[in-house]
GROMACS .gro file of C-alpha atoms in nm:
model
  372
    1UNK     CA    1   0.000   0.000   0.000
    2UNK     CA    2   0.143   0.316  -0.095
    3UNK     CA    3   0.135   0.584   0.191
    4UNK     CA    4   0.169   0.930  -0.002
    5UNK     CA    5  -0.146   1.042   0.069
    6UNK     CA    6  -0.072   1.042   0.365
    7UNK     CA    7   0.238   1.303   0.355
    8UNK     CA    8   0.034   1.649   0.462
    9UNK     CA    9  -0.041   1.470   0.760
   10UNK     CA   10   0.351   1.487   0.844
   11UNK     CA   11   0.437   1.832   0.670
   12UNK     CA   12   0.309   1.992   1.019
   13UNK     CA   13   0.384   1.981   1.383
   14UNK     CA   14   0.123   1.838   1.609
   15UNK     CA   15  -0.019   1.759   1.829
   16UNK     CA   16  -0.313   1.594   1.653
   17UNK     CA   17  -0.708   1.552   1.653
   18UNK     CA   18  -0.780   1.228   1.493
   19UNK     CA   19  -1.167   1.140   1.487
   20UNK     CA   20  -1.337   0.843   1.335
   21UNK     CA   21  -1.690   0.852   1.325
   22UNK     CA   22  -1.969   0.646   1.175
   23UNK     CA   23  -2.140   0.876   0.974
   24UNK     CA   24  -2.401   0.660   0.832
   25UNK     CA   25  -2.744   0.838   0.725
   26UNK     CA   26  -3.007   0.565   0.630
   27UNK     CA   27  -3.300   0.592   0.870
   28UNK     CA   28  -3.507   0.883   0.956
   29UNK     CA   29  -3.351   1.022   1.268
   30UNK     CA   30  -2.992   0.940   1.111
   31UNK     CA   31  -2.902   1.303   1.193
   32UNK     CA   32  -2.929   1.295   1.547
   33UNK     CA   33  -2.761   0.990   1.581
   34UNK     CA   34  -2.476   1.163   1.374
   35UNK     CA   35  -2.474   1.435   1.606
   36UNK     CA   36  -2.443   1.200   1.910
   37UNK     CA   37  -2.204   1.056   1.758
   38UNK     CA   38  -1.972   1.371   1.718
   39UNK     CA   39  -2.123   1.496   2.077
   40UNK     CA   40  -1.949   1.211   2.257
   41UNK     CA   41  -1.614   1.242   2.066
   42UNK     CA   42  -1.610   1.619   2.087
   43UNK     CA   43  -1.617   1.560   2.503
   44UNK     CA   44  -1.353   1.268   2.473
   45UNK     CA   45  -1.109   1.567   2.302
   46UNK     CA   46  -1.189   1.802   2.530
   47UNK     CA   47  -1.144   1.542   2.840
   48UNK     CA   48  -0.781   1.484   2.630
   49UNK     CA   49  -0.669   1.865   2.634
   50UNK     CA   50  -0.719   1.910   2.276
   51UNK     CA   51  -0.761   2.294   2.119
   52UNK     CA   52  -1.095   2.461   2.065
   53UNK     CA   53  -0.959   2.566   1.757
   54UNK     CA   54  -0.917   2.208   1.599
   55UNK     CA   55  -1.218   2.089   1.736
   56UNK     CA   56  -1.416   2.315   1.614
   57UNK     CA   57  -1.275   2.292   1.252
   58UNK     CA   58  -1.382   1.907   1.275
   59UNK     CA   59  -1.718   1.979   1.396
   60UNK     CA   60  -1.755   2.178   1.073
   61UNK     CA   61  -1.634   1.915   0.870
   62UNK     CA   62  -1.844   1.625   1.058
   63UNK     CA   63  -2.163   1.876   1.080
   64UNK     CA   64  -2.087   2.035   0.667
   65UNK     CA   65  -2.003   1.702   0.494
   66UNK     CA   66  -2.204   1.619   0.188
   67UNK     CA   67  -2.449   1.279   0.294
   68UNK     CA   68  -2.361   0.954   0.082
   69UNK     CA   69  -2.642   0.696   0.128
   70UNK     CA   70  -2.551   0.366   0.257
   71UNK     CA   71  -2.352   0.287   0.576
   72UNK     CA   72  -1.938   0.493   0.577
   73UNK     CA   73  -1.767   0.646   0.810
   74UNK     CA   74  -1.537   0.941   0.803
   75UNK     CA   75  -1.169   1.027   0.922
   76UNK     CA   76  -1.101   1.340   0.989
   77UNK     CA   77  -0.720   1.466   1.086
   78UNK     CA   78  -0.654   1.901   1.263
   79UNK     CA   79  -0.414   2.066   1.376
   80UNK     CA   80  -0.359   2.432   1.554
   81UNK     CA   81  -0.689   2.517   1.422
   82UNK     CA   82  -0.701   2.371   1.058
   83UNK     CA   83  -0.786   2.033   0.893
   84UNK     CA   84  -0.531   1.904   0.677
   85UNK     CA   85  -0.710   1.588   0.595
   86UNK     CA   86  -1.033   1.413   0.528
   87UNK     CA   87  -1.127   1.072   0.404
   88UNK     CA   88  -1.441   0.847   0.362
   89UNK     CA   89  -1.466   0.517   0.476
   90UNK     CA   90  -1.623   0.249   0.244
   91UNK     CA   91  -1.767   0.140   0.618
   92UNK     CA   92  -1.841   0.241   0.970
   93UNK     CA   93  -1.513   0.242   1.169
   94UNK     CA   94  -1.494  -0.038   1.370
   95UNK     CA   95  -1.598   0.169   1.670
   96UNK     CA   96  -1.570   0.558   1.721
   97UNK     CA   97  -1.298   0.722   1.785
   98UNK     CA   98  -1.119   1.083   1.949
   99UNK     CA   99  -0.755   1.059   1.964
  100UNK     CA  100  -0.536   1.378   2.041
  101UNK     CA  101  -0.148   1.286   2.030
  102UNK     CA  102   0.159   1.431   1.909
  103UNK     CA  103   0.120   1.206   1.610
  104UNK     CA  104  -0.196   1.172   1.379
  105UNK     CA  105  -0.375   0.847   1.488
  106UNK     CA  106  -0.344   0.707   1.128
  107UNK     CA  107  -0.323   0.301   1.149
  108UNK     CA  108  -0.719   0.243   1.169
  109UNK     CA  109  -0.750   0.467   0.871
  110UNK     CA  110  -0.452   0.232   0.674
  111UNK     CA  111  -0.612  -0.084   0.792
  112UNK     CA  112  -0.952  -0.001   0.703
  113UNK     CA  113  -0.838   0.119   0.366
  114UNK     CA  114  -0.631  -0.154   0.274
  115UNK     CA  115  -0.440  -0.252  -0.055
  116UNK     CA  116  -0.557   0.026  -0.296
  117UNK     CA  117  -0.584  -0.130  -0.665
  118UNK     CA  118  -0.567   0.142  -0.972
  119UNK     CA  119  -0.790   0.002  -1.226
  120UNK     CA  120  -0.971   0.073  -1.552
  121UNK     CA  121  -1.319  -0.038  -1.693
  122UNK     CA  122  -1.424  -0.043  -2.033
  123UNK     CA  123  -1.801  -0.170  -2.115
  124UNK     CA  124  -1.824  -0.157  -2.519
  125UNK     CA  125  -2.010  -0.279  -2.787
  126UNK     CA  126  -1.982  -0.232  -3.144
  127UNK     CA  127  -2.110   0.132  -3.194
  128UNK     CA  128  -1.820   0.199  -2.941
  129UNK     CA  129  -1.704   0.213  -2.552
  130UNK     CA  130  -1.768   0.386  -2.218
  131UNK     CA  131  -1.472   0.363  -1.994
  132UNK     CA  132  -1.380   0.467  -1.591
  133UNK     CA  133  -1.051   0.466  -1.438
  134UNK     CA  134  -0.961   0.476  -1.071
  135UNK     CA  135  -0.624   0.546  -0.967
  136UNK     CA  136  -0.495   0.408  -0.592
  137UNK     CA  137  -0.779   0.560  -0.393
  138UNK     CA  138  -0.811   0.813  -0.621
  139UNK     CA  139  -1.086   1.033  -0.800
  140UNK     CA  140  -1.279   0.871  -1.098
  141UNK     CA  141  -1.161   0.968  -1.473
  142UNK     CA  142  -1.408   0.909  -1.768
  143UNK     CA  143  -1.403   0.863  -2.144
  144UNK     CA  144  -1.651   0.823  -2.387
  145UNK     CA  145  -1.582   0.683  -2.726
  146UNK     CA  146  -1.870   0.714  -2.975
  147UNK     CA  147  -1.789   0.481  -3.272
  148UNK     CA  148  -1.832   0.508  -3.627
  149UNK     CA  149  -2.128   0.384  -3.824
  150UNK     CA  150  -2.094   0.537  -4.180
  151UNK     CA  151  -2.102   0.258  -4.368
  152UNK     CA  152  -2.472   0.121  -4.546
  153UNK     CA  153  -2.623  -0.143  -4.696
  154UNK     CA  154  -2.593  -0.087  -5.113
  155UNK     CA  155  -2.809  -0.242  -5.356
  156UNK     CA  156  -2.601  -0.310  -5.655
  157UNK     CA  157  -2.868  -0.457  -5.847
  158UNK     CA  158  -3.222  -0.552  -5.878
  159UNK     CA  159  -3.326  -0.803  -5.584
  160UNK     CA  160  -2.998  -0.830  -5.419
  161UNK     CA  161  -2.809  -0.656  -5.124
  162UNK     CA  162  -2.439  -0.639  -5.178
  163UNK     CA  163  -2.383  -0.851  -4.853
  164UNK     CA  164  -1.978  -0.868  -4.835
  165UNK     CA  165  -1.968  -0.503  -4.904
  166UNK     CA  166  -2.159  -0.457  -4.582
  167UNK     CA  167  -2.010  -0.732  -4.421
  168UNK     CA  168  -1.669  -0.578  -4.473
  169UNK     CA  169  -1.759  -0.256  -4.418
  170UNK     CA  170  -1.929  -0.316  -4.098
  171UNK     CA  171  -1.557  -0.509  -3.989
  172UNK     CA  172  -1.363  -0.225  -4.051
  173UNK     CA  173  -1.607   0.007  -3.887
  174UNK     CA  174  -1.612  -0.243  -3.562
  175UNK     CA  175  -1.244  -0.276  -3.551
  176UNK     CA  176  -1.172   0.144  -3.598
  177UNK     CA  177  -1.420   0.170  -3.314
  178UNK     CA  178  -1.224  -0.075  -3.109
  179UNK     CA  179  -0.915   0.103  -3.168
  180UNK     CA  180  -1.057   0.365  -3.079
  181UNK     CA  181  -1.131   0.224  -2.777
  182UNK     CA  182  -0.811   0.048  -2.715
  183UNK     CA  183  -0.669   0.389  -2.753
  184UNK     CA  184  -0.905   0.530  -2.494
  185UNK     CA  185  -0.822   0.243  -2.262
  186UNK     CA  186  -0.465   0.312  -2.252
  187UNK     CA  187  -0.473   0.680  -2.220
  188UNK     CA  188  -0.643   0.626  -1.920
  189UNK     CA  189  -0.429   0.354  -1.769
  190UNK     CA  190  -0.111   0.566  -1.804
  191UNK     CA  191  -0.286   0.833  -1.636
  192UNK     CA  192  -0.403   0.619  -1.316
  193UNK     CA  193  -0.101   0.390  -1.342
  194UNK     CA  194  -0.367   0.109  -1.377
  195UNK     CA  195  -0.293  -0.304  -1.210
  196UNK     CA  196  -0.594  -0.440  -1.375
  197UNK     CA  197  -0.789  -0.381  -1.716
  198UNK     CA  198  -1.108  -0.508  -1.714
  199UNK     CA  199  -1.311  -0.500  -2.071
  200UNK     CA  200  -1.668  -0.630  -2.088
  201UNK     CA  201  -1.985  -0.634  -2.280
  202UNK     CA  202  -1.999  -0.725  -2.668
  203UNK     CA  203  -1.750  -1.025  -2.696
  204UNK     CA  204  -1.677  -0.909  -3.056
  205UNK     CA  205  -1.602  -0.565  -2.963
  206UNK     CA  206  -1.399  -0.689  -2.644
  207UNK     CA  207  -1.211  -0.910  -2.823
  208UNK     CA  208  -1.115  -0.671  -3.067
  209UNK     CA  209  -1.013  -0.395  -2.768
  210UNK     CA  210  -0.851  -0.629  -2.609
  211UNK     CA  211  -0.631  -0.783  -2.926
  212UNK     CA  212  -0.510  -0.378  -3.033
  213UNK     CA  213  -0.395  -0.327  -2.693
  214UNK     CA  214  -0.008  -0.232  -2.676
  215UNK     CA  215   0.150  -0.582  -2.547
  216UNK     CA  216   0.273  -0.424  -2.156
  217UNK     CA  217  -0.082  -0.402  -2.082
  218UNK     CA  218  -0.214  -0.762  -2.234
  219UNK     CA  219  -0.144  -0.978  -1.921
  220UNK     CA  220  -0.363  -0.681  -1.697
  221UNK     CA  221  -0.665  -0.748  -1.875
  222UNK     CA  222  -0.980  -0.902  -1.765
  223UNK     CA  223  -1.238  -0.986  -2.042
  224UNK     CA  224  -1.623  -1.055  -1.999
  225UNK     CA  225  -1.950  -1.063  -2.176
  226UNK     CA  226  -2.161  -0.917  -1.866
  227UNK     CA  227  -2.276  -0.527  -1.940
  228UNK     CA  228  -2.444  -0.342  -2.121
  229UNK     CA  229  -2.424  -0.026  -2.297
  230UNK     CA  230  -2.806   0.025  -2.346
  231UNK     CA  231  -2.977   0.337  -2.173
  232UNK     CA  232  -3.082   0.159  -1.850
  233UNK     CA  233  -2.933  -0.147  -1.815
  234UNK     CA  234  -2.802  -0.334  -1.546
  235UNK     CA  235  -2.436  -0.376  -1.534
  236UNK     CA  236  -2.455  -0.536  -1.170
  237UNK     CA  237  -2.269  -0.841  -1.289
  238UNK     CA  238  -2.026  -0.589  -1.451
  239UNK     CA  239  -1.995  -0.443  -1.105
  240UNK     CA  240  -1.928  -0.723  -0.912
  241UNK     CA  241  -1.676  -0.881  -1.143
  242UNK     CA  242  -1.458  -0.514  -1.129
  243UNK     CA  243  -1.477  -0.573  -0.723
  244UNK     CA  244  -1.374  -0.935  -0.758
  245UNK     CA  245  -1.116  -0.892  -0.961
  246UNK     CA  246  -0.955  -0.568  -0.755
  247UNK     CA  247  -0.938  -0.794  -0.459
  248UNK     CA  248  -0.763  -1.026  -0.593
  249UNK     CA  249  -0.526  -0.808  -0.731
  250UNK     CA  250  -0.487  -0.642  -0.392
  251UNK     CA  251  -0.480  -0.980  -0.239
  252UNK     CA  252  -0.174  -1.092  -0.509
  253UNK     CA  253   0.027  -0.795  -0.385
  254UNK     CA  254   0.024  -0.827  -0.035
  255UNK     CA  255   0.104  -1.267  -0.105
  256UNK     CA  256   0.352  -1.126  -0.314
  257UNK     CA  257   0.474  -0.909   0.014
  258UNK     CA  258   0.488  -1.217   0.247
  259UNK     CA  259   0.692  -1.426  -0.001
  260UNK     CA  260   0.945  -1.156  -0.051
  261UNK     CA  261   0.927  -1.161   0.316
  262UNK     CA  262   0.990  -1.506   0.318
  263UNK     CA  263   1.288  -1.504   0.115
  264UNK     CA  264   1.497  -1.290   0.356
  265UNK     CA  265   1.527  -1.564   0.577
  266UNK     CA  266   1.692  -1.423   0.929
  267UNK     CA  267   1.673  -1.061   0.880
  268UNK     CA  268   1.389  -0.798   0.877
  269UNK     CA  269   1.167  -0.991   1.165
  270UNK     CA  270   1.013  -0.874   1.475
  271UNK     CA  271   1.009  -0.475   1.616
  272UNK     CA  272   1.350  -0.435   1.713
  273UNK     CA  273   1.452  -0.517   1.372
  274UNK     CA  274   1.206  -0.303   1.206
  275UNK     CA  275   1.256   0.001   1.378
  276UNK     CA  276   1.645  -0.073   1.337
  277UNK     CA  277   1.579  -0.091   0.927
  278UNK     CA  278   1.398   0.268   0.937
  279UNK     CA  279   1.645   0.422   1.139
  280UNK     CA  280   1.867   0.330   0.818
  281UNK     CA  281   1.619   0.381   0.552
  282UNK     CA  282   1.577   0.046   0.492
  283UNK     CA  283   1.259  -0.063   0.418
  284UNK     CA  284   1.046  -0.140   0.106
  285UNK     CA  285   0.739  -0.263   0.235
  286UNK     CA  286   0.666  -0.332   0.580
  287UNK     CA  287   0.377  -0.618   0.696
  288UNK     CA  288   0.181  -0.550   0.975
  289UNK     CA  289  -0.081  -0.773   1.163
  290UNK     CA  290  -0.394  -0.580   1.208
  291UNK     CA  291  -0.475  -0.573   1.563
  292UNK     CA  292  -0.672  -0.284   1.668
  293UNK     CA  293  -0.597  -0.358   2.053
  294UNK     CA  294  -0.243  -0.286   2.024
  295UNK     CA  295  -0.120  -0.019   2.264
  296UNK     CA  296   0.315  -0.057   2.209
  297UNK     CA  297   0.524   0.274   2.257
  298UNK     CA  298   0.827   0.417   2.074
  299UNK     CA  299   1.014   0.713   2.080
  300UNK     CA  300   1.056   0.955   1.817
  301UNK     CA  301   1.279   1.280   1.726
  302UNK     CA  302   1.177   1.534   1.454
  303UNK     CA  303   1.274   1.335   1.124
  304UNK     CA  304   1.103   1.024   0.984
  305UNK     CA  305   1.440   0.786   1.068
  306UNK     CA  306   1.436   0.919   1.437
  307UNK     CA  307   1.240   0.639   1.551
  308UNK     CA  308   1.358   0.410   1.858
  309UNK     CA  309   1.297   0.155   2.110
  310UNK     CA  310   1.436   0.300   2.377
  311UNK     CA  311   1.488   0.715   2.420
  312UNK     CA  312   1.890   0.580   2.473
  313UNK     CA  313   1.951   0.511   2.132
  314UNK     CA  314   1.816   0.841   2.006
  315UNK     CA  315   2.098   1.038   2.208
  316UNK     CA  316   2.134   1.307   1.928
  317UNK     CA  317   1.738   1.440   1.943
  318UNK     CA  318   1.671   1.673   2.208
  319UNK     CA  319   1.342   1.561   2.388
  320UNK     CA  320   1.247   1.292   2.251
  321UNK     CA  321   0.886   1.160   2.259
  322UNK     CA  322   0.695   0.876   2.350
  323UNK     CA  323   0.449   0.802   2.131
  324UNK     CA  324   0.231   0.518   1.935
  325UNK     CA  325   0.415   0.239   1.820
  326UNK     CA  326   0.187   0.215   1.479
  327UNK     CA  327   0.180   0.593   1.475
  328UNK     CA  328   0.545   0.637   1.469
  329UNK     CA  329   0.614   0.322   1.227
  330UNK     CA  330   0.351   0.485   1.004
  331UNK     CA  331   0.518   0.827   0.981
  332UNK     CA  332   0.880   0.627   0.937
  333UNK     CA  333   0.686   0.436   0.635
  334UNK     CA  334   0.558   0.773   0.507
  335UNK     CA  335   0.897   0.969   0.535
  336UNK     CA  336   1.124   0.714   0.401
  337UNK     CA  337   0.870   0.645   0.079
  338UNK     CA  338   0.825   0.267   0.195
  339UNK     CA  339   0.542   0.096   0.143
  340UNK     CA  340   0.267  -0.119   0.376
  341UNK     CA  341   0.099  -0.426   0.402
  342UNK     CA  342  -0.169  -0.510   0.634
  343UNK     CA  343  -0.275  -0.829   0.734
  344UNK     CA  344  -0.529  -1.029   0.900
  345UNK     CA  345  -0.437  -1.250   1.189
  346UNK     CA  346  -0.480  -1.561   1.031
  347UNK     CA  347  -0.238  -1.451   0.709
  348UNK     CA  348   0.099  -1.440   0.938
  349UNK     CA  349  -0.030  -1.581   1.245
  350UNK     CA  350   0.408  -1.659   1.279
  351UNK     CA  351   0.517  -1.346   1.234
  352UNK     CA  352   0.741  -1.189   1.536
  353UNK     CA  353   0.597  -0.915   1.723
  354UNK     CA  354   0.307  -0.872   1.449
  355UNK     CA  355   0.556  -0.694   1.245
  356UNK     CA  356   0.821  -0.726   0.962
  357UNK     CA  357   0.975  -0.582   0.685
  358UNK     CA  358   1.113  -0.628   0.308
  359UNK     CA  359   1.424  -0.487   0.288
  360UNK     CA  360   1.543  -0.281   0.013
  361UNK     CA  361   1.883  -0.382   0.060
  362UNK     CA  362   2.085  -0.598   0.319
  363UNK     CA  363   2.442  -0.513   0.421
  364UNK     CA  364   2.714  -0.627   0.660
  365UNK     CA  365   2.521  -0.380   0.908
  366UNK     CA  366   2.187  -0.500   0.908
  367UNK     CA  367   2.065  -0.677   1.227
  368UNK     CA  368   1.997  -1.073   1.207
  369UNK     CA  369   2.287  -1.121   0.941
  370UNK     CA  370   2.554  -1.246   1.306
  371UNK     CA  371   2.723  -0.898   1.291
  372UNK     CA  372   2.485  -0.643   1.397
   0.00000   0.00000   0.00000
């Protein structure tokens, strides 16, 4: 999971408001359970010692947002007065939550989130193709490509239609559309980095897309006949078959995380050996088991790499601060441009301390190799 979305979050000194709140409308007196809600986590900040000032910038937020339908939740990040970051949650947070720290409380929002999957969709038929692109938790892009359909039927002679002119012409309307198309698709993927190509509807026109795309983005593709470009129809199964296969992209990457892991053999296990592989910018990914009971401490200094187990082995930083264990190895992650994986309990039940790391590099110095 990349983490730059993350980065205002750590481009200002704290300390930090961090509120989770289901903020789920669907029944009649929705509202005033929304305003509960916020109520009781506006009293645990104030209980904390948090400012006026921030509070009060995410009770405009919570109070302002525009209502989505369906059950989500929302995360909401101030500071000194201003909020530097808001995100919606696909679902309620797994309980409510008013955090004020020196850090921003960010590990329920990562774990909720999970492995974000940049993806395109193309449903097309033979007049020609709508297509959406997603980038990694990104904003939706669109393209529309209306075909061509100038050819016609000719008679060339009393009681007969010139069938392999229109058969031909119809071909090399269908396959200029799916260029087109293909074009389309691509110009998209580029721009939202795309992992997965899905291409559905017309299995003609599909096949065609899919056969005039550029060969770096023929093993990403995903083809099926479900969809439908008609003025009100259903593309449910066209839906659920983009969902199914982003998870199991996302789910590839983060296997693909563990066996790297795997491969290191004695280094890049357990806390200690984390923190010791951001200290030294280290890290490429990092696994982490989701457990939202954890409670572990670390210290920290002012950059991303000051991050230790005990204040002793940060003697440079002046004042060092106890703070969040997943808080600080978040902003480490963040600074250092490494990456995260989180996983469920069952997926590395082994794994030392709940926490491990890829390493971009292993040296004589790195601890676990018998010399550090």
């Amino acid at each position: 999971m990349q983490l730059s979305f993350l980065r205002p979050l750590y481009d200002r000194p704290g300390p930090w408001c961090s509120v989770y709140l289901d903020a789920s409308r669907d029944t009649h007196d929705a509202h005033p359970q929304v305003d509960l809600r916020w109520r009781a986590l506006k009293g645990q900040l104030l209980e904390q010692g948090a400012d006026a000032a921030s509070i009060d910038a995410i009770e405009r937020v919570v109070r302002g947002h525009d209502p989505m339908p369906g059950d989500y939740g929302i995360a909401v990040f101030a500071t000194r007065g201003h909020v530097v970051l808001t995100e919606y949650l696909t679902a309620p947070p797994l309980k409510d939550l008013a955090v004020w720290s020196n850090l921003p409380h960010t590990m329920p929002l990562v774990a909720q989130r999970g492995e974000q999957i940049a993806w395109v969709r193309v449903l097309a038929d033979r007049r020609g193709a709508d297509a959406m692109a997603v980038s990694a938790g990104g904003v939706p892009r669109r393209a529309h490509v209306q075909g061509r359909e100038s050819w016609q039927l000719r008679r060339v002679q009393p009681g007969g239609w010139s069938q392999s002119r229109y058969q031909r012409a119809a071909m090399e309307a269908w396959h200029h559309n799916a260029g087109d198309a293909a074009a389309a698709t691509v110009e998209l993927a580029e721009k939202v980095g795309a992992d997965v190509l899905v291409v559905a509807g017309d299995v003609r026109a599909t096949g065609m897309i899919a056969a005039q795309l550029p060969e770096r983005w023929q093993d990403m593709v995903v083809r099926t006949d479900a969809g439908s470009r008609n003025v009100g129809a259903d593309d449910t199964l066209m839906d659920d078959l983009t969902v199914q296969t982003i998870a199991e992209v996302a789910e590839q990457r983060v296997a693909a995380a563990l066996d790297r892991f795997g491969m290191q053999e004695d280094v890049g296990a357990g806390l200690d050996a984390v923190v010791a592989a951001l200290q030294r910018n280290q890290v490429d990914t990092m696994l982490i088991v989701d457990d939202p009971s954890a409670n572990g401490q670390l210290w920290i200094g002012p950059e991303p790499t000051d991050i230790a187990t005990d204040p002793g082995q940060l003697a440079a930083v002046r004042d060092p601060q106890q703070v969040r264990a997943d808080a600080a190895l978040v902003r480490a992650l963040v600074g250092t441009d490494a990456e995260l994986a989180v996983l469920g309990p069952d997926e590395a039940p082994d794994l030392t301390d709940g926490v491990g790391a890829v390493l971009r590099y292993v040296d004589a110095g790195t601890p676990g190799r018998g010399n550090g």
